[in-house]
Amino acid sequence: MIASGFPKMQRFYFDVYDSDGPETDTEGQLLETPERARREALRILHDIAHDEMPDVNLVTITVKIRTDGDRQIFEVSLTLTSDWSR
């Protein structure tokens, strides 16, 4: 039972697609709102880009958010390129 005045937490799943291939989130995270889930997806995207960029010249990373019913509700992608000037 949820106490009056407290928002119900919802489980969001963050699937990641990057140079290592797809990684399906099987645990998810309990968050207050879809907007909070969107901010978490952006944080995940940033962290992965930070870790992968030094090793490659081109990387595309996508984070997709799903709800408990496996319905995709949000997607964010980032493509990073780097190359030496000639």
mmCIF file of N, CA and C in Angstrom:
data_model
loop_
_atom_site.group_PDB
_atom_site.id
_atom_site.type_symbol
_atom_site.label_atom_id
_atom_site.label_comp_id
_atom_site.label_asym_id
_atom_site.label_seq_id
_atom_site.Cartn_x
_atom_site.Cartn_y
_atom_site.Cartn_z
ATOM 1 N N MET A 1 0.846 -1.184 0.000
ATOM 2 C CA MET A 1 0.000 0.000 0.000
ATOM 3 C C MET A 1 0.886 1.240 0.000
ATOM 4 N N ILE A 2 0.526 2.222 -0.793
ATOM 5 C CA ILE A 2 1.318 3.439 -0.911
ATOM 6 C C ILE A 2 0.701 4.510 -0.024
ATOM 7 N N ALA A 3 1.543 5.125 0.782
ATOM 8 C CA ALA A 3 1.069 6.183 1.659
ATOM 9 C C ALA A 3 0.651 7.391 0.832
ATOM 10 N N SER A 4 -0.381 8.054 1.277
ATOM 11 C CA SER A 4 -0.867 9.237 0.579
ATOM 12 C C SER A 4 0.216 10.311 0.529
ATOM 13 N N GLY A 5 0.352 10.955 -0.630
ATOM 14 C CA GLY A 5 1.328 12.021 -0.766
ATOM 15 C C GLY A 5 2.669 11.570 -1.296
ATOM 16 N N PHE A 6 2.892 10.266 -1.395
ATOM 17 C CA PHE A 6 4.154 9.751 -1.916
ATOM 18 C C PHE A 6 3.920 9.188 -3.307
ATOM 19 N N PRO A 7 4.757 9.579 -4.285
ATOM 20 C CA PRO A 7 4.563 9.075 -5.650
ATOM 21 C C PRO A 7 4.907 7.589 -5.743
ATOM 22 N N LYS A 8 4.224 6.902 -6.637
ATOM 23 C CA LYS A 8 4.501 5.493 -6.884
ATOM 24 C C LYS A 8 5.752 5.388 -7.749
ATOM 25 N N MET A 9 6.676 4.546 -7.344
ATOM 26 C CA MET A 9 7.888 4.311 -8.122
ATOM 27 C C MET A 9 7.536 3.380 -9.279
ATOM 28 N N GLN A 10 8.196 3.591 -10.405
ATOM 29 C CA GLN A 10 7.989 2.768 -11.591
ATOM 30 C C GLN A 10 9.327 2.187 -12.017
ATOM 31 N N ARG A 11 9.326 0.953 -12.514
ATOM 32 C CA ARG A 11 10.558 0.312 -12.964
ATOM 33 C C ARG A 11 10.785 0.622 -14.443
ATOM 34 N N PHE A 12 11.999 1.119 -14.724
ATOM 35 C CA PHE A 12 12.418 1.424 -16.084
ATOM 36 C C PHE A 12 13.643 0.572 -16.413
ATOM 37 N N TYR A 13 13.705 0.088 -17.655
ATOM 38 C CA TYR A 13 14.806 -0.742 -18.133
ATOM 39 C C TYR A 13 15.585 0.036 -19.185
ATOM 40 N N PHE A 14 16.918 -0.018 -19.095
ATOM 41 C CA PHE A 14 17.791 0.755 -19.972
ATOM 42 C C PHE A 14 18.627 -0.199 -20.828
ATOM 43 N N ASP A 15 18.196 -0.417 -22.059
ATOM 44 C CA ASP A 15 18.920 -1.282 -22.985
ATOM 45 C C ASP A 15 19.961 -0.443 -23.720
ATOM 46 N N VAL A 16 21.181 -0.987 -23.829
ATOM 47 C CA VAL A 16 22.295 -0.253 -24.431
ATOM 48 C C VAL A 16 22.738 -0.964 -25.698
ATOM 49 N N TYR A 17 22.942 -0.172 -26.745
ATOM 50 C CA TYR A 17 23.450 -0.669 -28.025
ATOM 51 C C TYR A 17 24.709 0.133 -28.329
ATOM 52 N N ASP A 18 25.853 -0.573 -28.401
ATOM 53 C CA ASP A 18 27.113 0.108 -28.699
ATOM 54 C C ASP A 18 28.023 -0.838 -29.465
ATOM 55 N N SER A 19 29.316 -0.529 -29.528
ATOM 56 C CA SER A 19 30.247 -1.343 -30.315
ATOM 57 C C SER A 19 30.379 -2.772 -29.790
ATOM 58 N N ASP A 20 29.967 -3.002 -28.553
ATOM 59 C CA ASP A 20 29.993 -4.355 -27.992
ATOM 60 C C ASP A 20 28.731 -5.137 -28.334
ATOM 61 N N GLY A 21 27.777 -4.492 -29.018
ATOM 62 C CA GLY A 21 26.514 -5.137 -29.352
ATOM 63 C C GLY A 21 25.440 -4.749 -28.357
ATOM 64 N N PRO A 22 24.256 -5.334 -28.496
ATOM 65 C CA PRO A 22 23.160 -4.982 -27.593
ATOM 66 C C PRO A 22 23.353 -5.592 -26.205
ATOM 67 N N GLU A 23 22.954 -4.821 -25.199
ATOM 68 C CA GLU A 23 22.964 -5.305 -23.817
ATOM 69 C C GLU A 23 21.590 -5.007 -23.224
ATOM 70 N N THR A 24 20.819 -6.058 -22.966
ATOM 71 C CA THR A 24 19.466 -5.912 -22.453
ATOM 72 C C THR A 24 19.499 -5.814 -20.936
ATOM 73 N N ASP A 25 18.858 -4.798 -20.416
ATOM 74 C CA ASP A 25 18.754 -4.587 -18.976
ATOM 75 C C ASP A 25 17.671 -5.516 -18.434
ATOM 76 N N THR A 26 18.055 -6.447 -17.575
ATOM 77 C CA THR A 26 17.089 -7.391 -17.012
ATOM 78 C C THR A 26 16.636 -7.012 -15.609
ATOM 79 N N GLU A 27 17.314 -6.040 -14.988
ATOM 80 C CA GLU A 27 16.964 -5.652 -13.620
ATOM 81 C C GLU A 27 16.164 -4.365 -13.553
ATOM 82 N N GLY A 28 16.517 -3.382 -14.368
ATOM 83 C CA GLY A 28 15.830 -2.107 -14.346
ATOM 84 C C GLY A 28 16.147 -1.303 -13.105
ATOM 85 N N GLN A 29 15.556 -0.119 -13.049
ATOM 86 C CA GLN A 29 15.722 0.775 -11.907
ATOM 87 C C GLN A 29 14.372 1.357 -11.530
ATOM 88 N N LEU A 30 14.135 1.471 -10.240
ATOM 89 C CA LEU A 30 12.922 2.116 -9.761
ATOM 90 C C LEU A 30 13.159 3.614 -9.718
ATOM 91 N N LEU A 31 12.339 4.360 -10.462
ATOM 92 C CA LEU A 31 12.465 5.813 -10.520
ATOM 93 C C LEU A 31 11.086 6.449 -10.383
ATOM 94 N N GLU A 32 11.089 7.731 -10.038
ATOM 95 C CA GLU A 32 9.846 8.432 -9.743
ATOM 96 C C GLU A 32 9.020 8.766 -10.979
ATOM 97 N N THR A 33 9.696 9.173 -12.075
ATOM 98 C CA THR A 33 8.970 9.667 -13.242
ATOM 99 C C THR A 33 9.692 9.274 -14.538
ATOM 100 N N PRO A 34 8.982 9.314 -15.661
ATOM 101 C CA PRO A 34 9.661 9.108 -16.942
ATOM 102 C C PRO A 34 10.749 10.155 -17.198
ATOM 103 N N GLU A 35 10.558 11.375 -16.732
ATOM 104 C CA GLU A 35 11.579 12.410 -16.905
ATOM 105 C C GLU A 35 12.858 12.046 -16.161
ATOM 106 N N ARG A 36 12.725 11.477 -14.979
ATOM 107 C CA ARG A 36 13.899 11.028 -14.222
ATOM 108 C C ARG A 36 14.587 9.888 -14.972
ATOM 109 N N ALA A 37 13.825 9.019 -15.617
ATOM 110 C CA ALA A 37 14.384 7.936 -16.428
ATOM 111 C C ALA A 37 15.133 8.504 -17.637
ATOM 112 N N ARG A 38 14.582 9.556 -18.248
ATOM 113 C CA ARG A 38 15.250 10.200 -19.381
ATOM 114 C C ARG A 38 16.608 10.741 -18.958
ATOM 115 N N ARG A 39 16.667 11.394 -17.800
ATOM 116 C CA ARG A 39 17.940 11.930 -17.305
ATOM 117 C C ARG A 39 18.933 10.800 -17.021
ATOM 118 N N GLU A 40 18.436 9.669 -16.534
ATOM 119 C CA GLU A 40 19.309 8.527 -16.269
ATOM 120 C C GLU A 40 19.856 7.961 -17.577
ATOM 121 N N ALA A 41 19.029 7.907 -18.623
ATOM 122 C CA ALA A 41 19.492 7.428 -19.934
ATOM 123 C C ALA A 41 20.606 8.321 -20.470
ATOM 124 N N LEU A 42 20.472 9.627 -20.310
ATOM 125 C CA LEU A 42 21.509 10.557 -20.753
ATOM 126 C C LEU A 42 22.798 10.367 -19.962
ATOM 127 N N ARG A 43 22.673 10.106 -18.657
ATOM 128 C CA ARG A 43 23.859 9.856 -17.830
ATOM 129 C C ARG A 43 24.563 8.577 -18.282
ATOM 130 N N ILE A 44 23.790 7.536 -18.544
ATOM 131 C CA ILE A 44 24.357 6.271 -19.019
ATOM 132 C C ILE A 44 25.080 6.495 -20.338
ATOM 133 N N LEU A 45 24.448 7.227 -21.258
ATOM 134 C CA LEU A 45 25.047 7.523 -22.554
ATOM 135 C C LEU A 45 26.375 8.249 -22.378
ATOM 136 N N HIS A 46 26.406 9.237 -21.535
ATOM 137 C CA HIS A 46 27.633 9.990 -21.257
ATOM 138 C C HIS A 46 28.739 9.081 -20.726
ATOM 139 N N ASP A 47 28.401 8.238 -19.749
ATOM 140 C CA ASP A 47 29.405 7.356 -19.142
ATOM 141 C C ASP A 47 29.993 6.377 -20.149
ATOM 142 N N ILE A 48 29.143 5.802 -20.986
ATOM 143 C CA ILE A 48 29.626 4.847 -21.991
ATOM 144 C C ILE A 48 30.505 5.561 -23.008
ATOM 145 N N ALA A 49 30.077 6.736 -23.455
ATOM 146 C CA ALA A 49 30.878 7.504 -24.418
ATOM 147 C C ALA A 49 32.242 7.833 -23.824
ATOM 148 N N HIS A 50 32.269 8.208 -22.585
ATOM 149 C CA HIS A 50 33.531 8.535 -21.908
ATOM 150 C C HIS A 50 34.460 7.325 -21.879
ATOM 151 N N ASP A 51 33.909 6.158 -21.634
ATOM 152 C CA ASP A 51 34.718 4.937 -21.545
ATOM 153 C C ASP A 51 35.180 4.437 -22.910
ATOM 154 N N GLU A 52 34.336 4.558 -23.939
ATOM 155 C CA GLU A 52 34.641 3.959 -25.239
ATOM 156 C C GLU A 52 35.424 4.866 -26.179
ATOM 157 N N MET A 53 35.260 6.158 -26.091
ATOM 158 C CA MET A 53 35.844 7.071 -27.082
ATOM 159 C C MET A 53 37.361 6.976 -27.185
ATOM 160 N N PRO A 54 38.114 6.839 -26.104
ATOM 161 C CA PRO A 54 39.573 6.781 -26.264
ATOM 162 C C PRO A 54 40.067 5.611 -27.109
ATOM 163 N N ASP A 55 39.257 4.569 -27.260
ATOM 164 C CA ASP A 55 39.710 3.352 -27.935
ATOM 165 C C ASP A 55 39.334 3.259 -29.406
ATOM 166 N N VAL A 56 38.423 4.104 -29.876
ATOM 167 C CA VAL A 56 37.944 3.999 -31.249
ATOM 168 C C VAL A 56 37.805 5.376 -31.881
ATOM 169 N N ASN A 57 37.788 5.411 -33.217
ATOM 170 C CA ASN A 57 37.617 6.672 -33.928
ATOM 171 C C ASN A 57 36.156 6.981 -34.250
ATOM 172 N N LEU A 58 35.321 5.965 -34.207
ATOM 173 C CA LEU A 58 33.898 6.148 -34.494
ATOM 174 C C LEU A 58 33.108 5.238 -33.576
ATOM 175 N N VAL A 59 32.153 5.804 -32.869
ATOM 176 C CA VAL A 59 31.299 4.997 -32.008
ATOM 177 C C VAL A 59 29.892 5.586 -32.018
ATOM 178 N N THR A 60 28.916 4.720 -32.130
ATOM 179 C CA THR A 60 27.512 5.107 -31.995
ATOM 180 C C THR A 60 26.948 4.347 -30.815
ATOM 181 N N ILE A 61 26.326 5.084 -29.925
ATOM 182 C CA ILE A 61 25.767 4.498 -28.705
ATOM 183 C C ILE A 61 24.298 4.884 -28.634
ATOM 184 N N THR A 62 23.464 3.918 -28.329
ATOM 185 C CA THR A 62 22.031 4.167 -28.179
ATOM 186 C C THR A 62 21.572 3.572 -26.854
ATOM 187 N N VAL A 63 20.738 4.318 -26.148
ATOM 188 C CA VAL A 63 20.097 3.826 -24.930
ATOM 189 C C VAL A 63 18.597 3.910 -25.156
ATOM 190 N N LYS A 64 17.928 2.784 -24.963
ATOM 191 C CA LYS A 64 16.473 2.722 -25.115
ATOM 192 C C LYS A 64 15.865 2.394 -23.761
ATOM 193 N N ILE A 65 14.796 3.123 -23.420
ATOM 194 C CA ILE A 65 14.109 2.887 -22.152
ATOM 195 C C ILE A 65 12.841 2.101 -22.416
ATOM 196 N N ARG A 66 12.664 1.039 -21.617
ATOM 197 C CA ARG A 66 11.443 0.230 -21.647
ATOM 198 C C ARG A 66 10.764 0.293 -20.286
ATOM 199 N N THR A 67 9.448 0.056 -20.289
ATOM 200 C CA THR A 67 8.694 -0.053 -19.040
ATOM 201 C C THR A 67 8.502 -1.529 -18.712
ATOM 202 N N ASP A 68 7.850 -1.791 -17.598
ATOM 203 C CA ASP A 68 7.598 -3.176 -17.182
ATOM 204 C C ASP A 68 6.899 -4.000 -18.256
ATOM 205 N N GLY A 69 6.057 -3.384 -19.043
ATOM 206 C CA GLY A 69 5.335 -4.104 -20.086
ATOM 207 C C GLY A 69 6.128 -4.256 -21.362
ATOM 208 N N ASP A 70 7.444 -4.011 -21.313
ATOM 209 C CA ASP A 70 8.338 -4.098 -22.473
ATOM 210 C C ASP A 70 8.002 -3.086 -23.564
ATOM 211 N N ARG A 71 7.306 -2.025 -23.213
ATOM 212 C CA ARG A 71 6.995 -0.978 -24.183
ATOM 213 C C ARG A 71 8.112 0.052 -24.164
ATOM 214 N N GLN A 72 8.709 0.303 -25.336
ATOM 215 C CA GLN A 72 9.762 1.310 -25.424
ATOM 216 C C GLN A 72 9.118 2.691 -25.337
ATOM 217 N N ILE A 73 9.681 3.548 -24.454
ATOM 218 C CA ILE A 73 9.098 4.876 -24.281
ATOM 219 C C ILE A 73 10.062 6.005 -24.636
ATOM 220 N N PHE A 74 11.350 5.687 -24.800
ATOM 221 C CA PHE A 74 12.325 6.752 -25.058
ATOM 222 C C PHE A 74 13.564 6.137 -25.679
ATOM 223 N N GLU A 75 14.226 6.921 -26.534
ATOM 224 C CA GLU A 75 15.473 6.481 -27.151
ATOM 225 C C GLU A 75 16.375 7.698 -27.324
ATOM 226 N N VAL A 76 17.643 7.529 -26.987
ATOM 227 C CA VAL A 76 18.629 8.586 -27.183
ATOM 228 C C VAL A 76 19.873 7.951 -27.800
ATOM 229 N N SER A 77 20.464 8.627 -28.798
ATOM 230 C CA SER A 77 21.650 8.114 -29.474
ATOM 231 C C SER A 77 22.702 9.201 -29.567
ATOM 232 N N LEU A 78 23.940 8.746 -29.653
ATOM 233 C CA LEU A 78 25.066 9.657 -29.801
ATOM 234 C C LEU A 78 26.080 8.998 -30.722
ATOM 235 N N THR A 79 26.533 9.747 -31.723
ATOM 236 C CA THR A 79 27.605 9.277 -32.593
ATOM 237 C C THR A 79 28.797 10.191 -32.391
ATOM 238 N N LEU A 80 29.934 9.601 -32.059
ATOM 239 C CA LEU A 80 31.163 10.349 -31.842
ATOM 240 C C LEU A 80 32.196 9.908 -32.874
ATOM 241 N N THR A 81 32.851 10.878 -33.480
ATOM 242 C CA THR A 81 33.924 10.579 -34.416
ATOM 243 C C THR A 81 35.151 11.368 -34.008
ATOM 244 N N SER A 82 36.307 10.804 -34.325
ATOM 245 C CA SER A 82 37.563 11.527 -34.125
ATOM 246 C C SER A 82 38.542 11.069 -35.183
ATOM 247 N N ASP A 83 39.382 11.996 -35.612
ATOM 248 C CA ASP A 83 40.371 11.669 -36.640
ATOM 249 C C ASP A 83 41.434 12.753 -36.604
ATOM 250 N N TRP A 84 42.659 12.360 -36.932
ATOM 251 C CA TRP A 84 43.759 13.322 -37.017
ATOM 252 C C TRP A 84 43.622 14.152 -38.274
ATOM 253 N N SER A 85 43.906 15.439 -38.179
ATOM 254 C CA SER A 85 43.904 16.305 -39.360
ATOM 255 C C SER A 85 45.108 15.967 -40.221
ATOM 256 N N ARG A 86 44.959 16.067 -41.520
ATOM 257 C CA ARG A 86 46.057 15.761 -42.418
ATOM 258 C C ARG A 86 46.566 17.009 -43.044
#
